[in-house]
PDB file of C-alpha atoms in Angstrom:
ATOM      1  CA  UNK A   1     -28.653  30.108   3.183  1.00 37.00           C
ATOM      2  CA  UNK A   2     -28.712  26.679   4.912  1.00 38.00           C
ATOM      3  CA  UNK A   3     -25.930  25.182   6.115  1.00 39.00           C
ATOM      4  CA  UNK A   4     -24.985  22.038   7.926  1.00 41.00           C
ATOM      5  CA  UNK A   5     -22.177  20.313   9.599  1.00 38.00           C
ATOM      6  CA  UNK A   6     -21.153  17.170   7.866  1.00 41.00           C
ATOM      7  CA  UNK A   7     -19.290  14.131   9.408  1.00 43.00           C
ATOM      8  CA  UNK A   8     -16.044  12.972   8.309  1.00 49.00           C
ATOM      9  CA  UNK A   9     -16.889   9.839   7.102  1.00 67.00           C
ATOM     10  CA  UNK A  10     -15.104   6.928   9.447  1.00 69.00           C
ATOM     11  CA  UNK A  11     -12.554   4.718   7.686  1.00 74.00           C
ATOM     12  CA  UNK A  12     -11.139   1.463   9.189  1.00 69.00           C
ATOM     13  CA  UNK A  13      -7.557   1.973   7.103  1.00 75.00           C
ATOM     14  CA  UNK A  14      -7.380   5.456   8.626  1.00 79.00           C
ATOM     15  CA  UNK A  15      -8.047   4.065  12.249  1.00 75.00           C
ATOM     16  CA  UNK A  16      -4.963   1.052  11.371  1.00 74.00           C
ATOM     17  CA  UNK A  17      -3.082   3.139   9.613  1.00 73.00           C
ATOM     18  CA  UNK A  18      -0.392   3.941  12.597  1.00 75.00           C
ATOM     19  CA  UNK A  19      -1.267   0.589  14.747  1.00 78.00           C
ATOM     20  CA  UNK A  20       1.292  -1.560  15.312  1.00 76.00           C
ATOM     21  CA  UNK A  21      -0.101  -4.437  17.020  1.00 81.00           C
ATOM     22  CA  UNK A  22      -2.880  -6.825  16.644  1.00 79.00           C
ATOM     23  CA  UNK A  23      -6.090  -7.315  19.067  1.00 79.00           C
ATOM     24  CA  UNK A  24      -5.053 -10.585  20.476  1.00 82.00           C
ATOM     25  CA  UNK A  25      -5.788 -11.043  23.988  1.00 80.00           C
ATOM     26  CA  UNK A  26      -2.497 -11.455  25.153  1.00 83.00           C
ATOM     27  CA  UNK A  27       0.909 -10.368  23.466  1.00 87.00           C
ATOM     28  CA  UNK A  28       2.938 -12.833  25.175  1.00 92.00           C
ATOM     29  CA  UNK A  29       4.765 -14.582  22.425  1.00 92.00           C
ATOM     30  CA  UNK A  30       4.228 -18.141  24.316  1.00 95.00           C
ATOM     31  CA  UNK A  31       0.218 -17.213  23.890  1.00 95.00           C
ATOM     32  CA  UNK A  32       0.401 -16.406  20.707  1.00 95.00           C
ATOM     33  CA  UNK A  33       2.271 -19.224  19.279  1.00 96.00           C
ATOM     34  CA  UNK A  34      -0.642 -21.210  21.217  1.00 96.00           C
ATOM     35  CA  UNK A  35      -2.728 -19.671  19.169  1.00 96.00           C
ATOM     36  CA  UNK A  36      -1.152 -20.210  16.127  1.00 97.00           C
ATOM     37  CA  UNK A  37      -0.963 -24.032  17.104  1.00 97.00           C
ATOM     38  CA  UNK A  38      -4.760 -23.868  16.842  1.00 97.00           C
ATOM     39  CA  UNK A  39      -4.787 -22.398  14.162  1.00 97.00           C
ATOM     40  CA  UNK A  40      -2.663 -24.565  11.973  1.00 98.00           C
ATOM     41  CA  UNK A  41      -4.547 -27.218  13.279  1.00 97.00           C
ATOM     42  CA  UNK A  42      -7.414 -25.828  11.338  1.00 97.00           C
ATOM     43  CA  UNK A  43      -5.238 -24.864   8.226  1.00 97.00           C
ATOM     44  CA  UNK A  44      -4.382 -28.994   8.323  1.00 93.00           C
ATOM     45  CA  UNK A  45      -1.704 -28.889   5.728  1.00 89.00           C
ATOM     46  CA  UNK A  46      -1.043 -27.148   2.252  1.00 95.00           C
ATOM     47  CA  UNK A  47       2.198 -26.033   0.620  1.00 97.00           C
ATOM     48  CA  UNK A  48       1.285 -22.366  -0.289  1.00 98.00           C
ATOM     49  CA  UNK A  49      -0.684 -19.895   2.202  1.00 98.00           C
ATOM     50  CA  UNK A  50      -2.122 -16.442   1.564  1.00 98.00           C
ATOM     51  CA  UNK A  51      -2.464 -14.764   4.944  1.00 98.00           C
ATOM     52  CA  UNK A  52      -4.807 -12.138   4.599  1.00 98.00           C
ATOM     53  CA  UNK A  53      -5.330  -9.332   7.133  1.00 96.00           C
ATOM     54  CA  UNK A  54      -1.724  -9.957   8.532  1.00 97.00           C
ATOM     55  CA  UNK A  55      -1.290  -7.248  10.705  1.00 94.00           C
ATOM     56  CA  UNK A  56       2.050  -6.983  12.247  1.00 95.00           C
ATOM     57  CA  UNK A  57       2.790 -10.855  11.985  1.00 96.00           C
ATOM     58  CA  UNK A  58       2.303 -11.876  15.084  1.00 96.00           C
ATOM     59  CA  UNK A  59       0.156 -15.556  13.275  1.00 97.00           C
ATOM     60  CA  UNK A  60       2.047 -14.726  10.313  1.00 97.00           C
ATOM     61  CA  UNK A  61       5.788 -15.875  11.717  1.00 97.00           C
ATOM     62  CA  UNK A  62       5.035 -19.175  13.069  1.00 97.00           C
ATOM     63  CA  UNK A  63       2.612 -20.043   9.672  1.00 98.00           C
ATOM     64  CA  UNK A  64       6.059 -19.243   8.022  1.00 97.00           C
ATOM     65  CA  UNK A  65       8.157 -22.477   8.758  1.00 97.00           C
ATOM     66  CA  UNK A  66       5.208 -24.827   7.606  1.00 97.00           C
ATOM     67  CA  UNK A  67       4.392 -23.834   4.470  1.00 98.00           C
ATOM     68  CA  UNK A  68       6.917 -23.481   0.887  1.00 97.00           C
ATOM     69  CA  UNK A  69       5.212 -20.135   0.028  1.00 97.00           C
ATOM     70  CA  UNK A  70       3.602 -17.568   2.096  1.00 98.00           C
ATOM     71  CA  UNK A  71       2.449 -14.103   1.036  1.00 98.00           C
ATOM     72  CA  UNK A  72       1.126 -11.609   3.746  1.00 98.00           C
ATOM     73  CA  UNK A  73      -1.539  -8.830   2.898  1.00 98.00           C
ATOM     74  CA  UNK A  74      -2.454  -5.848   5.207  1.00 97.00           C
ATOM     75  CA  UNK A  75      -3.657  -2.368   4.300  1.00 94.00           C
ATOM     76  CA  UNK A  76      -1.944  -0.769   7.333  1.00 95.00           C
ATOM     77  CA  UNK A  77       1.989   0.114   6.373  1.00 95.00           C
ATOM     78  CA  UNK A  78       2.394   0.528  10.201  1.00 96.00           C
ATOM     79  CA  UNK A  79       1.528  -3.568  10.684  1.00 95.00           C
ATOM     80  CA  UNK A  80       3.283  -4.517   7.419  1.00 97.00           C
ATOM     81  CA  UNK A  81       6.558  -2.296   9.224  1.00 97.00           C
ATOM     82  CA  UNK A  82       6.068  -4.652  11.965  1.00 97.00           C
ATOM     83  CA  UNK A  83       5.451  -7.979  10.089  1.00 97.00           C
ATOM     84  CA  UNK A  84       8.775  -7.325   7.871  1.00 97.00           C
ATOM     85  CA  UNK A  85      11.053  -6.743  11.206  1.00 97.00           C
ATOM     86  CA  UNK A  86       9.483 -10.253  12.443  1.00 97.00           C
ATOM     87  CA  UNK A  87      10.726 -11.768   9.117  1.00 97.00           C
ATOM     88  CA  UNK A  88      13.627 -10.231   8.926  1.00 97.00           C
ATOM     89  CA  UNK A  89      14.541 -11.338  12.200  1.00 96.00           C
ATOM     90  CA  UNK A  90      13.706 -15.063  11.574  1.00 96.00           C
ATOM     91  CA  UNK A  91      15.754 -14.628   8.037  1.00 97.00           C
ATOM     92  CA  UNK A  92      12.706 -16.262   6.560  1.00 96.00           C
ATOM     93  CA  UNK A  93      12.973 -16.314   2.854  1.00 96.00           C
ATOM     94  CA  UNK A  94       9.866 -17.794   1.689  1.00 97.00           C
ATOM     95  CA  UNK A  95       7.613 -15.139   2.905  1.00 97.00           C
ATOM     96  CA  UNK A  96       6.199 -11.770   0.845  1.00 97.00           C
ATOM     97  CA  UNK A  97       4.389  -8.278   2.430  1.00 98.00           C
ATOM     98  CA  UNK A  98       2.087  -6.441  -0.007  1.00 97.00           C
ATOM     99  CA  UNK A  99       0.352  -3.630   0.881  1.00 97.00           C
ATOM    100  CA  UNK A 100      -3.606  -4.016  -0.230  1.00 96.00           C
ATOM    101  CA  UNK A 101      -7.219  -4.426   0.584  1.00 95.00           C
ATOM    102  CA  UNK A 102     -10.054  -6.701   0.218  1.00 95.00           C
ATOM    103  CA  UNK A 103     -10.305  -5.139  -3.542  1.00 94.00           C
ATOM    104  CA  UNK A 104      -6.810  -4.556  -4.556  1.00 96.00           C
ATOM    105  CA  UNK A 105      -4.763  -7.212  -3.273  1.00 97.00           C
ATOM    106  CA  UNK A 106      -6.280  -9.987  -5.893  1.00 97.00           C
ATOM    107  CA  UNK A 107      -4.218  -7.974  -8.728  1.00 95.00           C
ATOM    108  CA  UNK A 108      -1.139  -8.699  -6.751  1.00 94.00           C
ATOM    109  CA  UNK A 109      -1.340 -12.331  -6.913  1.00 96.00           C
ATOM    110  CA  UNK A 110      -0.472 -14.749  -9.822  1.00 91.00           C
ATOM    111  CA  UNK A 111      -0.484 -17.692  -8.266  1.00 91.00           C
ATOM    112  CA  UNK A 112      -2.507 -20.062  -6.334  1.00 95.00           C
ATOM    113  CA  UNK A 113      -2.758 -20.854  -2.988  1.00 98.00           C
ATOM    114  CA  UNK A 114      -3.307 -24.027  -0.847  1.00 98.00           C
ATOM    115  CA  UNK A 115      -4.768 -22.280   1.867  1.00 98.00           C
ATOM    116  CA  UNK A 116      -6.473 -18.755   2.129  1.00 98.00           C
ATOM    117  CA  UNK A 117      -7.310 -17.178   5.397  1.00 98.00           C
ATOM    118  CA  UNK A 118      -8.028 -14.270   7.814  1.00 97.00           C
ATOM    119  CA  UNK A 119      -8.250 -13.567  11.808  1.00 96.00           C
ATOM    120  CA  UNK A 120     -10.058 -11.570  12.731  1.00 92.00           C
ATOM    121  CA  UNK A 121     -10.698  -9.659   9.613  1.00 94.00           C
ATOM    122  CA  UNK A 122     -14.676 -10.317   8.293  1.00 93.00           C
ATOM    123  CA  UNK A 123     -15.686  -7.948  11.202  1.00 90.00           C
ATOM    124  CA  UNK A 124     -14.315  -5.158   9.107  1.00 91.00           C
ATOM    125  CA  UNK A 125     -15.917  -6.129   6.155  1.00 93.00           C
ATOM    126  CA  UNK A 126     -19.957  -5.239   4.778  1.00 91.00           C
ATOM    127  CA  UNK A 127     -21.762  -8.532   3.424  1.00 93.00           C
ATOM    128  CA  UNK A 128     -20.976  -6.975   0.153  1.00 95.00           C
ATOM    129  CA  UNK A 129     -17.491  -7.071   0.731  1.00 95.00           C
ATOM    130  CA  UNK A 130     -17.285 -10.332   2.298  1.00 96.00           C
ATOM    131  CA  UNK A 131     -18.748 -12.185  -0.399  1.00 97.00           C
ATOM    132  CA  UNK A 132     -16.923 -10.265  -2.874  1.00 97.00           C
ATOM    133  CA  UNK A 133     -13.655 -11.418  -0.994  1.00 97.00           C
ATOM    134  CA  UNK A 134     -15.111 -15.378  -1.339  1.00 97.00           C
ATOM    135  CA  UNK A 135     -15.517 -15.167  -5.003  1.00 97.00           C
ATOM    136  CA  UNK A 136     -12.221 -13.310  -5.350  1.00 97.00           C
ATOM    137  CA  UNK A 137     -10.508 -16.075  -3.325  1.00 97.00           C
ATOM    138  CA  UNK A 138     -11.945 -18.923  -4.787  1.00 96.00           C
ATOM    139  CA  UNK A 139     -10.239 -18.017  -8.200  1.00 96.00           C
ATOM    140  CA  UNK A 140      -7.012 -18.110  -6.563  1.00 97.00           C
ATOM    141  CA  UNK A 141      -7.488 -21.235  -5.185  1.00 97.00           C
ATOM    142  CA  UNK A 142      -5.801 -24.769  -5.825  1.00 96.00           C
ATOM    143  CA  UNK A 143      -8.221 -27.652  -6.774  1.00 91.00           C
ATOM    144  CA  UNK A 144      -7.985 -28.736  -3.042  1.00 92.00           C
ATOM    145  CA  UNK A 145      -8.041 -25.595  -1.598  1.00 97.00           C
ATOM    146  CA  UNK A 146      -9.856 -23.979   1.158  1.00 98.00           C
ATOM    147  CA  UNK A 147     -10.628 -20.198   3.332  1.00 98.00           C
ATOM    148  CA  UNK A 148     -10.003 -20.102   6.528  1.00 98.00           C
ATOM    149  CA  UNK A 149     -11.831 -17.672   8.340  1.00 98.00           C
ATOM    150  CA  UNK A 150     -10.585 -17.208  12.205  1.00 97.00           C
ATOM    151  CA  UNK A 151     -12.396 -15.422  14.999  1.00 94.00           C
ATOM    152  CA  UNK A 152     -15.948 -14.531  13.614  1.00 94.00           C
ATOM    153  CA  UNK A 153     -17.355 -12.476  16.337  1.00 88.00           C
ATOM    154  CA  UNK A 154     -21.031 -14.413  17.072  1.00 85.00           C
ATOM    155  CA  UNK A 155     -22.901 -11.371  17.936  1.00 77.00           C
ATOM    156  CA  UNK A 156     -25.007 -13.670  20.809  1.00 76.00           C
ATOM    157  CA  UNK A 157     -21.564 -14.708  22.457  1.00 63.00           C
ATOM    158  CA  UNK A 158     -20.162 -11.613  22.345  1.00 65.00           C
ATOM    159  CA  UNK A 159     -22.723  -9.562  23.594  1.00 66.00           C
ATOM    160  CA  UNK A 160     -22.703 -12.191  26.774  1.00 60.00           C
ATOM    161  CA  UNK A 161     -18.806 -11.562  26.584  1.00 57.00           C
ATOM    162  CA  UNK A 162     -19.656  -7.950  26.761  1.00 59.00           C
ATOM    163  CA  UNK A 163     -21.822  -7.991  30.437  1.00 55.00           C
ATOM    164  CA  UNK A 164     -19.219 -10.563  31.499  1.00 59.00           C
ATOM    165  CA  UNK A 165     -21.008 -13.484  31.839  1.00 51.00           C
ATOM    166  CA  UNK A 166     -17.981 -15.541  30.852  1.00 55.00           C
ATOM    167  CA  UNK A 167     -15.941 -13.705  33.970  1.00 59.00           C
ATOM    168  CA  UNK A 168     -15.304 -16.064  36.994  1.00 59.00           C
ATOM    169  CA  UNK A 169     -16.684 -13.048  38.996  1.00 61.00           C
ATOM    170  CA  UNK A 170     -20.149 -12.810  36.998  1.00 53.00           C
ATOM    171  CA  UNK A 171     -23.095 -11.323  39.129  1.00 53.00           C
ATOM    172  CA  UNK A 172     -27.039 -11.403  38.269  1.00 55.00           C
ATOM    173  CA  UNK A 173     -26.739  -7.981  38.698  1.00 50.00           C
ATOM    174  CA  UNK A 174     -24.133  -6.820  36.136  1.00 55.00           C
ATOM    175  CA  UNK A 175     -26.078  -7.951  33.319  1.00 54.00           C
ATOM    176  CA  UNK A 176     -28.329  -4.359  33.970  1.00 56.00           C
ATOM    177  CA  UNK A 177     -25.209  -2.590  34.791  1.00 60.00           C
ATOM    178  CA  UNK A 178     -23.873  -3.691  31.749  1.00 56.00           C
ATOM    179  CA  UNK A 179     -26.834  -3.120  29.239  1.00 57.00           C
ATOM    180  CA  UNK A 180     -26.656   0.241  30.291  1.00 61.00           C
ATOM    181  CA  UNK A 181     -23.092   0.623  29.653  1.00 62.00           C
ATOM    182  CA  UNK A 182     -23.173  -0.801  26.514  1.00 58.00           C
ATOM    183  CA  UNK A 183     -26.224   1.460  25.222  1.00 59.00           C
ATOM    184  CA  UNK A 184     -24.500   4.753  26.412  1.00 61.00           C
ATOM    185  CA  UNK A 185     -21.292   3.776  24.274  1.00 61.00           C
ATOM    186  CA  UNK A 186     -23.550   2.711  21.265  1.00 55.00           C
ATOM    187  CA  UNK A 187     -25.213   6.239  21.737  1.00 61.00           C
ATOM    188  CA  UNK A 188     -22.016   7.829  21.854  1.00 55.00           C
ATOM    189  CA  UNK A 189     -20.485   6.113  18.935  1.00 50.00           C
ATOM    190  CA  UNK A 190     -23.403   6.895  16.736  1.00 51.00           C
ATOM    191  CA  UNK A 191     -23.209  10.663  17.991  1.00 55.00           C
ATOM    192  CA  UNK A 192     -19.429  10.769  16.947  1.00 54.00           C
ATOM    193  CA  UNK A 193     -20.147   8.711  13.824  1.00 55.00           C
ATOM    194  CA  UNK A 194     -17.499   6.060  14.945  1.00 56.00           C
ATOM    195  CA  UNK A 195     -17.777   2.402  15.405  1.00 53.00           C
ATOM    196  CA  UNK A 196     -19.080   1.555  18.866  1.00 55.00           C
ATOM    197  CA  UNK A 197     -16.289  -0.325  19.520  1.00 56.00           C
ATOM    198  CA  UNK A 198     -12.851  -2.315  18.578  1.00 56.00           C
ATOM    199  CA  UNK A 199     -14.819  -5.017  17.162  1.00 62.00           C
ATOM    200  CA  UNK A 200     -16.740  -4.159  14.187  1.00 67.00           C
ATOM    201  CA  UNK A 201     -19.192  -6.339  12.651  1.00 78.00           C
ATOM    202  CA  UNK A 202     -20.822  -9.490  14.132  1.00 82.00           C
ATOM    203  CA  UNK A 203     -21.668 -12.173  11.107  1.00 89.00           C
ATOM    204  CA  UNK A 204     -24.142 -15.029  12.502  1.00 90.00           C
ATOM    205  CA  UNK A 205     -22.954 -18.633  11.068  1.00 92.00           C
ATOM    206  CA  UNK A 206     -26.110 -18.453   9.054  1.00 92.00           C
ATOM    207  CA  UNK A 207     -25.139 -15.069   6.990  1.00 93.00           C
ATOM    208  CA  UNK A 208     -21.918 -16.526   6.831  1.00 95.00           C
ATOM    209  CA  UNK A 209     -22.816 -19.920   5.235  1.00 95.00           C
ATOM    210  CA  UNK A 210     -25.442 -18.144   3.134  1.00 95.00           C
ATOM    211  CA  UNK A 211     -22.773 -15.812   1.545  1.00 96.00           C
ATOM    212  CA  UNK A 212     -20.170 -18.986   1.106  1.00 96.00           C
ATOM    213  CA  UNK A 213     -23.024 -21.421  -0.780  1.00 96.00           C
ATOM    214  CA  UNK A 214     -23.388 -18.278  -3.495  1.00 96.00           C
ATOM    215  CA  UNK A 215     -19.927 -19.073  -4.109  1.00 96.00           C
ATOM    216  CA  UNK A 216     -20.455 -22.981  -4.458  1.00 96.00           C
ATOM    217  CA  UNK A 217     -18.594 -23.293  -0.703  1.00 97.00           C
ATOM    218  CA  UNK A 218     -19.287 -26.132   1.942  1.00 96.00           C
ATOM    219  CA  UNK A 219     -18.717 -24.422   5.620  1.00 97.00           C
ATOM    220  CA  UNK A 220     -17.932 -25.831   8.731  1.00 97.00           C
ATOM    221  CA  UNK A 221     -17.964 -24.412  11.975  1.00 96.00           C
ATOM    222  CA  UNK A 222     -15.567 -24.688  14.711  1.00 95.00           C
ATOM    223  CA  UNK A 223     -15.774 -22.741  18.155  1.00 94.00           C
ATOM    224  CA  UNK A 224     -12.335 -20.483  18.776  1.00 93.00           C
ATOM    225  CA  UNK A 225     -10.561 -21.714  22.429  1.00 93.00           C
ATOM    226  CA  UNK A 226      -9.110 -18.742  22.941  1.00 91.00           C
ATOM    227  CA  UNK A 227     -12.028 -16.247  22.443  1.00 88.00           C
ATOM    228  CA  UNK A 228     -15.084 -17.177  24.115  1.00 84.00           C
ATOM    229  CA  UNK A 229     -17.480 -15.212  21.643  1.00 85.00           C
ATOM    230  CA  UNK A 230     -15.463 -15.886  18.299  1.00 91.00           C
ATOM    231  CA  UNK A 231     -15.892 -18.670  15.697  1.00 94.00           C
ATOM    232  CA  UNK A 232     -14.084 -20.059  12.856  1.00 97.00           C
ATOM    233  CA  UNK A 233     -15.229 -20.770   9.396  1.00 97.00           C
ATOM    234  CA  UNK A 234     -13.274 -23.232   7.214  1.00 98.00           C
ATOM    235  CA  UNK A 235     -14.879 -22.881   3.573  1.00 98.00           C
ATOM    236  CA  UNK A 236     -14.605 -26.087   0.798  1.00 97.00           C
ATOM    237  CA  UNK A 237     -15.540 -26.171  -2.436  1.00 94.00           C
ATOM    238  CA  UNK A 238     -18.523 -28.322  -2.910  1.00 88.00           C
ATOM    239  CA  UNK A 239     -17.682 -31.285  -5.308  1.00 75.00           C
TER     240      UNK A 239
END
């Protein structure tokens, strides 16, 4: 008889499932409202805002106070815990929590939405998803409306990030040091069958804009300040 050992097969809901904190580089609320700044910067305006990939509300709370209607969507209970306590404890009343995915959350909705966006959240999606997520969206869209993707990990950036060639204390010789780091944790990953790292997925600006135009989008690019090997996308309909 032949038998084999099978892997469990790795799920990113299971990994965020008892997380209660997003990967921002600093938890500090006076960094984190920084980055929010920046962020509604990019958002520039709207009246309704569907905040997808909300984690434990860290963005989510200072979104809140700028916008009429604002739903947040995680599939971690653990962050949505989190998110509601922030809420709570502004007394906001114009905000809702649902509990969802990429697939599920679009049955949830019935109405539109100004603005749509995610931090942070495309490196957990496949291509597949990711576009499916676009053309999802853009039905829920107003007529203006626009996606907002934040911190796209650019895998030539990050892999620079990685060897810590953006560190004040970079030397020539860490970049071998590093590459052989970073190839034993790959090989271990792949042995345990677990992502090699935090991260995820890396999506070039090309895959990205290729997946938007099937969905009749306009992209433009904007370089993150905080995260020196992240990106943001801000999707348009093309008129």
């Amino acid at each position: 008889m032949e038998t084999a050992l099978k892997k469990s097969e790795f799920s990113w809901e299971e990994y965020f499932s008892d997380k209660k904190k997003g990967g921002h580089r600093f938890s500090t609320e006076e960094f984190l409202a920084k980055e929010a700044k920046e962020k509604l910067f990019h958002l520039s305006g709207g009246k309704t805002l569907l905040d997808f990939g909300c984690g434990a509300g860290e963005l989510l709370i200072h979104y809140v106070p700028n916008y009429e209607k604002v739903i947040g969507v995680d599939f971690s209970r653990s962050m949505l815990l989190e998110a509601e306590k922030k809420v709570m404890q502004h007394e906001y009343r114009n905000v809702d929590l649902i509990f969802a995915d990429d697939r599920t959350v679009w049955d949830e909705l019935n109405v539109k939405f100004d603005r749509i966006t995610a931090t942070a959240v495309v490196q957990y999606l496949t291509p597949e998803q990711l576009e499916g997520f676009i053309r999802n969206a853009s039905e829920h869209l107003s007529k203006e409306g626009k996606i907002i993707f934040f911190d796209i990990i650019d895998p030539k950036f990050y892999y620079l990030w990685k060897i810590g060639w953006f560190s004040q204390n970079f030397m020539s010789w860490s970049i071998f040091t590093g590459a052989c780091l970073d190839c034993l944790k790959r090989m271990s990953a792949f042995l345990k069958n677990k992502p090699y790292d935090i991260i995820g997925n890396s999506y070039s600006p090309h895959l990205i804009e290729k997946i938007a135009r099937r969905s009749d989008f306009h992209v433009e690019y904007v370089k993150s300040m905080y995260y020196e090997y992240r990106y943001h996308a801000i999707l348009s309909k093309i008129s």
